[in-house]
Amino acid sequence: MAIRLGDEAPNFTADTTEGKIDFHQWLGDGWGVLFSHPKDYTPVCTTELGRVANLKQEFEKRKVKVIALSVDSVDDHNGWISDINETQGCTVNYPIIADPDKKVAQLYDMIHPNALDNLTVRSVFIIGPDKKVKLTLTYPASTGRNFDELLRVIDSLQLTANYQVATPVDWKHGEDCVVVPAIKTEDIPAKFPKGHKVIKPYLRTTPQPNL
Ligand code: BEZ
């Protein structure tokens, strides 16, 4: 069944390139990103995994753990990691789940047979500290994802979780945020001492609160 926003991220155990994991235990009480790849030794996937390795510090800064999945074995993954490191100028520094029986792929509805027969599409799940799914994203095999966009979404999700703000169209770190509708305009000054603008009664902005 499809996984929807707000659902609990299904738990599973699986072999990975860093040993066997219980997914919920591996997540602990922090944020996580689970992202799937159609197959080992494929070109677009190779570039994506390299990019994530090179962005590891950015994920760590946000206290987010990352884990990849591909429907091949740990042995295949380990051989492929050598190629990724060699060609992408990186050291793969996060686990890749081995899913040769497609147990996890099916649990997370990552196989879309009308798009790609028997392989996973490019799925992403961002999971909050409460183990609830905060974002789902599905890309076709032929299009590499934009991991800067994922970091931008994580920044937005973490702001909403901590400060009762949302982020407007094309928002980037450092730009003004939107005060969530649940807050009355008269209550804004106490909650957002950096200031605010009332553009319409339902559209109120404030400087990014955590800077
Ligand atoms: C790739 O990762 O390059 C890829 C995988 C499956 C189909 C098309 C491209």
PDB file of C-alpha atoms and ligand atoms in Angstrom:
ATOM      1  CA  MET A   1       0.000   0.000   0.000  1.00  0.00           C
ATOM      2  CA  ALA A   2       1.169   3.526  -0.693  1.00  0.00           C
ATOM      3  CA  ILE A   3       2.766   5.348   2.207  1.00  0.00           C
ATOM      4  CA  ARG A   4       1.230   8.730   2.901  1.00  0.00           C
ATOM      5  CA  LEU A   5       2.485  11.766   4.767  1.00  0.00           C
ATOM      6  CA  GLY A   6       1.898  11.359   8.483  1.00  0.00           C
ATOM      7  CA  ASP A   7       1.983   7.538   8.333  1.00  0.00           C
ATOM      8  CA  GLU A   8       4.468   5.738  10.542  1.00  0.00           C
ATOM      9  CA  ALA A   9       7.483   4.665   8.481  1.00  0.00           C
ATOM     10  CA  PRO A  10       7.194   0.858   8.329  1.00  0.00           C
ATOM     11  CA  ASN A  11       9.870  -0.952  10.283  1.00  0.00           C
ATOM     12  CA  PHE A  12      12.012  -3.739   8.806  1.00  0.00           C
ATOM     13  CA  THR A  13      15.241  -5.608   9.335  1.00  0.00           C
ATOM     14  CA  ALA A  14      17.704  -5.851   6.465  1.00  0.00           C
ATOM     15  CA  ASP A  15      21.318  -6.487   5.558  1.00  0.00           C
ATOM     16  CA  THR A  16      23.238  -3.377   4.620  1.00  0.00           C
ATOM     17  CA  THR A  17      26.798  -2.527   3.667  1.00  0.00           C
ATOM     18  CA  GLU A  18      27.306  -1.594   7.343  1.00  0.00           C
ATOM     19  CA  GLY A  19      25.752  -4.765   8.805  1.00  0.00           C
ATOM     20  CA  LYS A  20      22.270  -5.911   9.674  1.00  0.00           C
ATOM     21  CA  ILE A  21      19.887  -3.208  10.878  1.00  0.00           C
ATOM     22  CA  ASP A  22      16.483  -2.850  12.475  1.00  0.00           C
ATOM     23  CA  PHE A  23      15.340   0.315  10.694  1.00  0.00           C
ATOM     24  CA  HIS A  24      13.617   1.989  13.655  1.00  0.00           C
ATOM     25  CA  GLN A  25      16.562   1.249  15.934  1.00  0.00           C
ATOM     26  CA  TRP A  26      18.929   2.578  13.302  1.00  0.00           C
ATOM     27  CA  LEU A  27      16.887   5.801  13.048  1.00  0.00           C
ATOM     28  CA  GLY A  28      16.994   6.236  16.831  1.00  0.00           C
ATOM     29  CA  ASP A  29      15.198   9.424  17.852  1.00  0.00           C
ATOM     30  CA  GLY A  30      16.451  11.583  14.999  1.00  0.00           C
ATOM     31  CA  TRP A  31      15.582  12.469  11.424  1.00  0.00           C
ATOM     32  CA  GLY A  32      16.256  10.059   8.559  1.00  0.00           C
ATOM     33  CA  VAL A  33      16.232   9.893   4.767  1.00  0.00           C
ATOM     34  CA  LEU A  34      15.594   6.584   2.979  1.00  0.00           C
ATOM     35  CA  PHE A  35      16.128   6.722  -0.786  1.00  0.00           C
ATOM     36  CA  SER A  36      15.945   3.962  -3.389  1.00  0.00           C
ATOM     37  CA  HIS A  37      17.826   3.226  -6.594  1.00  0.00           C
ATOM     38  CA  PRO A  38      16.743   1.027  -9.491  1.00  0.00           C
ATOM     39  CA  LYS A  39      19.877  -1.112  -9.660  1.00  0.00           C
ATOM     40  CA  ASP A  40      23.586  -1.364  -8.843  1.00  0.00           C
ATOM     41  CA  TYR A  41      26.122  -0.477 -11.536  1.00  0.00           C
ATOM     42  CA  THR A  42      23.816   1.981 -13.306  1.00  0.00           C
ATOM     43  CA  PRO A  43      24.981   5.444 -14.339  1.00  0.00           C
ATOM     44  CA  VAL A  44      22.466   7.873 -12.803  1.00  0.00           C
ATOM     45  CA  CYS A  45      22.470   5.972  -9.486  1.00  0.00           C
ATOM     46  CA  THR A  46      26.255   6.100  -9.403  1.00  0.00           C
ATOM     47  CA  THR A  47      26.197   9.909  -9.583  1.00  0.00           C
ATOM     48  CA  GLU A  48      23.441  10.178  -6.958  1.00  0.00           C
ATOM     49  CA  LEU A  49      25.199   7.986  -4.407  1.00  0.00           C
ATOM     50  CA  GLY A  50      28.405   9.960  -4.882  1.00  0.00           C
ATOM     51  CA  ARG A  51      26.589  13.243  -4.380  1.00  0.00           C
ATOM     52  CA  VAL A  52      25.012  12.039  -1.139  1.00  0.00           C
ATOM     53  CA  ALA A  53      28.416  10.916   0.147  1.00  0.00           C
ATOM     54  CA  ASN A  54      29.837  14.354  -0.602  1.00  0.00           C
ATOM     55  CA  LEU A  55      26.859  16.009   1.145  1.00  0.00           C
ATOM     56  CA  LYS A  56      27.181  13.864   4.293  1.00  0.00           C
ATOM     57  CA  GLN A  57      28.380  16.806   6.398  1.00  0.00           C
ATOM     58  CA  GLU A  58      25.303  18.813   5.366  1.00  0.00           C
ATOM     59  CA  PHE A  59      23.036  15.985   6.520  1.00  0.00           C
ATOM     60  CA  GLU A  60      25.033  15.649   9.758  1.00  0.00           C
ATOM     61  CA  LYS A  61      24.740  19.396  10.429  1.00  0.00           C
ATOM     62  CA  ARG A  62      20.985  18.888  10.369  1.00  0.00           C
ATOM     63  CA  LYS A  63      21.274  15.689  12.470  1.00  0.00           C
ATOM     64  CA  VAL A  64      19.813  13.599   9.651  1.00  0.00           C
ATOM     65  CA  LYS A  65      20.906  10.004   8.960  1.00  0.00           C
ATOM     66  CA  VAL A  66      20.843   8.825   5.343  1.00  0.00           C
ATOM     67  CA  ILE A  67      20.384   5.309   4.014  1.00  0.00           C
ATOM     68  CA  ALA A  68      20.101   4.079   0.419  1.00  0.00           C
ATOM     69  CA  LEU A  69      18.407   0.980  -0.976  1.00  0.00           C
ATOM     70  CA  SER A  70      19.019  -1.001  -4.132  1.00  0.00           C
ATOM     71  CA  VAL A  71      17.547  -4.414  -4.960  1.00  0.00           C
ATOM     72  CA  ASP A  72      20.927  -6.167  -5.151  1.00  0.00           C
ATOM     73  CA  SER A  73      23.147  -8.000  -2.649  1.00  0.00           C
ATOM     74  CA  VAL A  74      25.668  -6.610  -0.166  1.00  0.00           C
ATOM     75  CA  ASP A  75      28.476  -8.123  -2.283  1.00  0.00           C
ATOM     76  CA  ASP A  76      27.195  -6.282  -5.360  1.00  0.00           C
ATOM     77  CA  HIS A  77      26.854  -3.067  -3.348  1.00  0.00           C
ATOM     78  CA  ASN A  78      30.433  -3.339  -2.077  1.00  0.00           C
ATOM     79  CA  GLY A  79      31.833  -3.797  -5.589  1.00  0.00           C
ATOM     80  CA  TRP A  80      29.754  -0.879  -6.841  1.00  0.00           C
ATOM     81  CA  ILE A  81      30.875   1.357  -3.945  1.00  0.00           C
ATOM     82  CA  SER A  82      34.479   1.034  -5.224  1.00  0.00           C
ATOM     83  CA  ASP A  83      33.328   2.362  -8.596  1.00  0.00           C
ATOM     84  CA  ILE A  84      31.306   5.164  -6.979  1.00  0.00           C
ATOM     85  CA  ASN A  85      34.282   6.248  -4.885  1.00  0.00           C
ATOM     86  CA  GLU A  86      36.593   6.103  -7.888  1.00  0.00           C
ATOM     87  CA  THR A  87      34.359   7.969 -10.340  1.00  0.00           C
ATOM     88  CA  GLN A  88      32.587  10.475  -8.058  1.00  0.00           C
ATOM     89  CA  GLY A  89      35.555  11.606  -5.937  1.00  0.00           C
ATOM     90  CA  CYS A  90      33.938  10.474  -2.695  1.00  0.00           C
ATOM     91  CA  THR A  91      33.943   7.873   0.028  1.00  0.00           C
ATOM     92  CA  VAL A  92      30.524   6.327   0.440  1.00  0.00           C
ATOM     93  CA  ASN A  93      29.959   6.911   4.139  1.00  0.00           C
ATOM     94  CA  TYR A  94      26.417   5.708   4.787  1.00  0.00           C
ATOM     95  CA  PRO A  95      24.744   2.280   4.542  1.00  0.00           C
ATOM     96  CA  ILE A  96      23.159   0.832   1.415  1.00  0.00           C
ATOM     97  CA  ILE A  97      20.380  -1.673   2.075  1.00  0.00           C
ATOM     98  CA  ALA A  98      20.548  -4.962   0.179  1.00  0.00           C
ATOM     99  CA  ASP A  99      17.059  -5.954  -0.911  1.00  0.00           C
ATOM    100  CA  PRO A 100      17.416  -8.853  -3.370  1.00  0.00           C
ATOM    101  CA  ASP A 101      14.030 -10.319  -2.390  1.00  0.00           C
ATOM    102  CA  LYS A 102      12.451  -6.818  -2.681  1.00  0.00           C
ATOM    103  CA  LYS A 103      10.959  -7.070   0.802  1.00  0.00           C
ATOM    104  CA  VAL A 104      11.670  -3.453   1.731  1.00  0.00           C
ATOM    105  CA  ALA A 105      10.905  -2.199  -1.796  1.00  0.00           C
ATOM    106  CA  GLN A 106       7.439  -3.740  -1.565  1.00  0.00           C
ATOM    107  CA  LEU A 107       6.868  -2.519   1.989  1.00  0.00           C
ATOM    108  CA  TYR A 108       7.574   1.040   0.821  1.00  0.00           C
ATOM    109  CA  ASP A 109       5.784   0.700  -2.552  1.00  0.00           C
ATOM    110  CA  MET A 110       9.002   1.504  -4.408  1.00  0.00           C
ATOM    111  CA  ILE A 111       8.216  -0.778  -7.353  1.00  0.00           C
ATOM    112  CA  HIS A 112       5.974   0.818  -9.980  1.00  0.00           C
ATOM    113  CA  PRO A 113       5.684  -1.978 -12.555  1.00  0.00           C
ATOM    114  CA  ASN A 114       4.042   0.176 -15.209  1.00  0.00           C
ATOM    115  CA  ALA A 115       7.065   2.494 -15.116  1.00  0.00           C
ATOM    116  CA  LEU A 116       9.954   0.119 -14.456  1.00  0.00           C
ATOM    117  CA  ASP A 117       9.547  -3.622 -14.486  1.00  0.00           C
ATOM    118  CA  ASN A 118      10.665  -5.330 -11.258  1.00  0.00           C
ATOM    119  CA  LEU A 119      13.109  -2.598 -10.161  1.00  0.00           C
ATOM    120  CA  THR A 120      12.619   0.253  -7.722  1.00  0.00           C
ATOM    121  CA  VAL A 121      11.952   3.756  -8.979  1.00  0.00           C
ATOM    122  CA  ARG A 122      13.740   6.697  -7.321  1.00  0.00           C
ATOM    123  CA  SER A 123      11.760   7.047  -4.087  1.00  0.00           C
ATOM    124  CA  VAL A 124      12.642   9.290  -1.155  1.00  0.00           C
ATOM    125  CA  PHE A 125      11.154   9.228   2.329  1.00  0.00           C
ATOM    126  CA  ILE A 126      12.060  11.855   4.914  1.00  0.00           C
ATOM    127  CA  ILE A 127      11.204  10.547   8.368  1.00  0.00           C
ATOM    128  CA  GLY A 128      10.884  12.671  11.502  1.00  0.00           C
ATOM    129  CA  PRO A 129      12.054  11.874  15.034  1.00  0.00           C
ATOM    130  CA  ASP A 130       8.513  10.608  15.716  1.00  0.00           C
ATOM    131  CA  LYS A 131       9.051   7.974  12.935  1.00  0.00           C
ATOM    132  CA  LYS A 132       6.317   9.646  10.868  1.00  0.00           C
ATOM    133  CA  VAL A 133       6.811  10.203   7.151  1.00  0.00           C
ATOM    134  CA  LYS A 134       7.260  13.932   6.453  1.00  0.00           C
ATOM    135  CA  LEU A 135       7.980  13.837   2.716  1.00  0.00           C
ATOM    136  CA  THR A 136       7.624  11.353  -0.105  1.00  0.00           C
ATOM    137  CA  LEU A 137       9.064  11.929  -3.537  1.00  0.00           C
ATOM    138  CA  THR A 138       9.088   9.691  -6.613  1.00  0.00           C
ATOM    139  CA  TYR A 139      11.306  10.269  -9.623  1.00  0.00           C
ATOM    140  CA  PRO A 140      11.663   8.164 -12.753  1.00  0.00           C
ATOM    141  CA  ALA A 141      14.805   6.074 -13.228  1.00  0.00           C
ATOM    142  CA  SER A 142      16.059   8.372 -15.973  1.00  0.00           C
ATOM    143  CA  THR A 143      16.132  11.550 -13.827  1.00  0.00           C
ATOM    144  CA  GLY A 144      18.671  12.009 -11.068  1.00  0.00           C
ATOM    145  CA  ARG A 145      17.287  13.720  -7.980  1.00  0.00           C
ATOM    146  CA  ASN A 146      18.345  17.130  -6.690  1.00  0.00           C
ATOM    147  CA  PHE A 147      19.747  16.541  -3.199  1.00  0.00           C
ATOM    148  CA  ASP A 148      20.114  20.273  -2.561  1.00  0.00           C
ATOM    149  CA  GLU A 149      16.321  20.364  -2.772  1.00  0.00           C
ATOM    150  CA  LEU A 150      16.105  17.604  -0.168  1.00  0.00           C
ATOM    151  CA  LEU A 151      18.317  19.627   2.190  1.00  0.00           C
ATOM    152  CA  ARG A 152      16.075  22.648   1.567  1.00  0.00           C
ATOM    153  CA  VAL A 153      12.996  20.588   2.483  1.00  0.00           C
ATOM    154  CA  ILE A 154      14.725  19.290   5.624  1.00  0.00           C
ATOM    155  CA  ASP A 155      15.488  22.889   6.653  1.00  0.00           C
ATOM    156  CA  SER A 156      11.836  23.783   6.118  1.00  0.00           C
ATOM    157  CA  LEU A 157      10.528  20.716   7.983  1.00  0.00           C
ATOM    158  CA  GLN A 158      12.836  21.366  10.938  1.00  0.00           C
ATOM    159  CA  LEU A 159      11.772  25.019  11.104  1.00  0.00           C
ATOM    160  CA  THR A 160       8.110  24.035  11.132  1.00  0.00           C
ATOM    161  CA  ALA A 161       8.760  21.412  13.817  1.00  0.00           C
ATOM    162  CA  ASN A 162      10.600  23.879  16.063  1.00  0.00           C
ATOM    163  CA  TYR A 163       9.156  27.363  15.421  1.00  0.00           C
ATOM    164  CA  GLN A 164       5.560  27.313  14.073  1.00  0.00           C
ATOM    165  CA  VAL A 165       6.607  28.774  10.740  1.00  0.00           C
ATOM    166  CA  ALA A 166       6.111  27.500   7.210  1.00  0.00           C
ATOM    167  CA  THR A 167       8.251  28.399   4.199  1.00  0.00           C
ATOM    168  CA  PRO A 168       6.964  30.126   1.050  1.00  0.00           C
ATOM    169  CA  VAL A 169       7.557  29.326  -2.591  1.00  0.00           C
ATOM    170  CA  ASP A 170      11.219  28.853  -3.554  1.00  0.00           C
ATOM    171  CA  TRP A 171      12.270  29.683   0.023  1.00  0.00           C
ATOM    172  CA  LYS A 172      15.948  29.312   0.797  1.00  0.00           C
ATOM    173  CA  HIS A 173      17.836  29.252   4.092  1.00  0.00           C
ATOM    174  CA  GLY A 174      18.041  32.838   5.428  1.00  0.00           C
ATOM    175  CA  GLU A 175      14.881  34.148   3.783  1.00  0.00           C
ATOM    176  CA  ASP A 176      11.677  35.239   5.503  1.00  0.00           C
ATOM    177  CA  CYS A 177       9.256  32.565   6.662  1.00  0.00           C
ATOM    178  CA  VAL A 178       5.468  32.502   6.888  1.00  0.00           C
ATOM    179  CA  VAL A 179       3.756  32.464  10.281  1.00  0.00           C
ATOM    180  CA  VAL A 180       1.436  29.437  10.421  1.00  0.00           C
ATOM    181  CA  PRO A 181      -2.300  30.241  10.282  1.00  0.00           C
ATOM    182  CA  ALA A 182      -2.873  28.750  13.775  1.00  0.00           C
ATOM    183  CA  ILE A 183      -1.144  31.779  15.342  1.00  0.00           C
ATOM    184  CA  LYS A 184      -3.323  34.882  15.805  1.00  0.00           C
ATOM    185  CA  THR A 185      -1.821  38.095  14.439  1.00  0.00           C
ATOM    186  CA  GLU A 186      -1.971  39.716  17.913  1.00  0.00           C
ATOM    187  CA  ASP A 187       0.150  36.856  19.299  1.00  0.00           C
ATOM    188  CA  ILE A 188       2.911  37.210  16.693  1.00  0.00           C
ATOM    189  CA  PRO A 189       5.100  39.846  18.447  1.00  0.00           C
ATOM    190  CA  ALA A 190       5.536  37.704  21.557  1.00  0.00           C
ATOM    191  CA  LYS A 191       6.373  34.595  19.537  1.00  0.00           C
ATOM    192  CA  PHE A 192       8.482  36.244  16.833  1.00  0.00           C
ATOM    193  CA  PRO A 193      10.423  39.119  18.454  1.00  0.00           C
ATOM    194  CA  LYS A 194      12.554  39.671  15.322  1.00  0.00           C
ATOM    195  CA  GLY A 195       9.538  41.395  13.737  1.00  0.00           C
ATOM    196  CA  HIS A 196       6.824  40.561  11.260  1.00  0.00           C
ATOM    197  CA  LYS A 197       4.866  41.920   8.308  1.00  0.00           C
ATOM    198  CA  VAL A 198       1.129  41.551   7.769  1.00  0.00           C
ATOM    199  CA  ILE A 199       0.672  41.442   3.987  1.00  0.00           C
ATOM    200  CA  LYS A 200      -2.878  40.080   4.259  1.00  0.00           C
ATOM    201  CA  PRO A 201      -4.603  38.873   7.444  1.00  0.00           C
ATOM    202  CA  TYR A 202      -3.769  35.323   6.326  1.00  0.00           C
ATOM    203  CA  LEU A 203      -0.271  36.085   4.968  1.00  0.00           C
ATOM    204  CA  ARG A 204       2.135  37.117   7.706  1.00  0.00           C
ATOM    205  CA  THR A 205       5.909  36.859   7.383  1.00  0.00           C
ATOM    206  CA  THR A 206       8.768  36.918   9.872  1.00  0.00           C
ATOM    207  CA  PRO A 207      12.559  36.643   9.592  1.00  0.00           C
ATOM    208  CA  GLN A 208      13.847  33.069   9.833  1.00  0.00           C
ATOM    209  CA  PRO A 209      13.588  32.473  13.591  1.00  0.00           C
ATOM    210  CA  ASN A 210      16.668  30.313  14.167  1.00  0.00           C
ATOM    211  CA  LEU A 211      19.285  32.709  12.766  1.00  0.00           C
TER     212      LEU A 211
HETATM  213  C1  BEZ B   1      20.485   4.713 -13.975  1.00  0.00           C
HETATM  214  O1  BEZ B   1      20.680   4.716 -12.781  1.00  0.00           O
HETATM  215  O2  BEZ B   1      21.250   5.272 -14.730  1.00  0.00           O
HETATM  216  C2  BEZ B   1      19.276   4.039 -14.568  1.00  0.00           C
HETATM  217  C3  BEZ B   1      18.727   2.930 -13.974  1.00  0.00           C
HETATM  218  C4  BEZ B   1      17.638   2.298 -14.540  1.00  0.00           C
HETATM  219  C5  BEZ B   1      17.092   2.811 -15.711  1.00  0.00           C
HETATM  220  C6  BEZ B   1      17.637   3.950 -16.290  1.00  0.00           C
HETATM  221  C7  BEZ B   1      18.741   4.570 -15.729  1.00  0.00           C
END
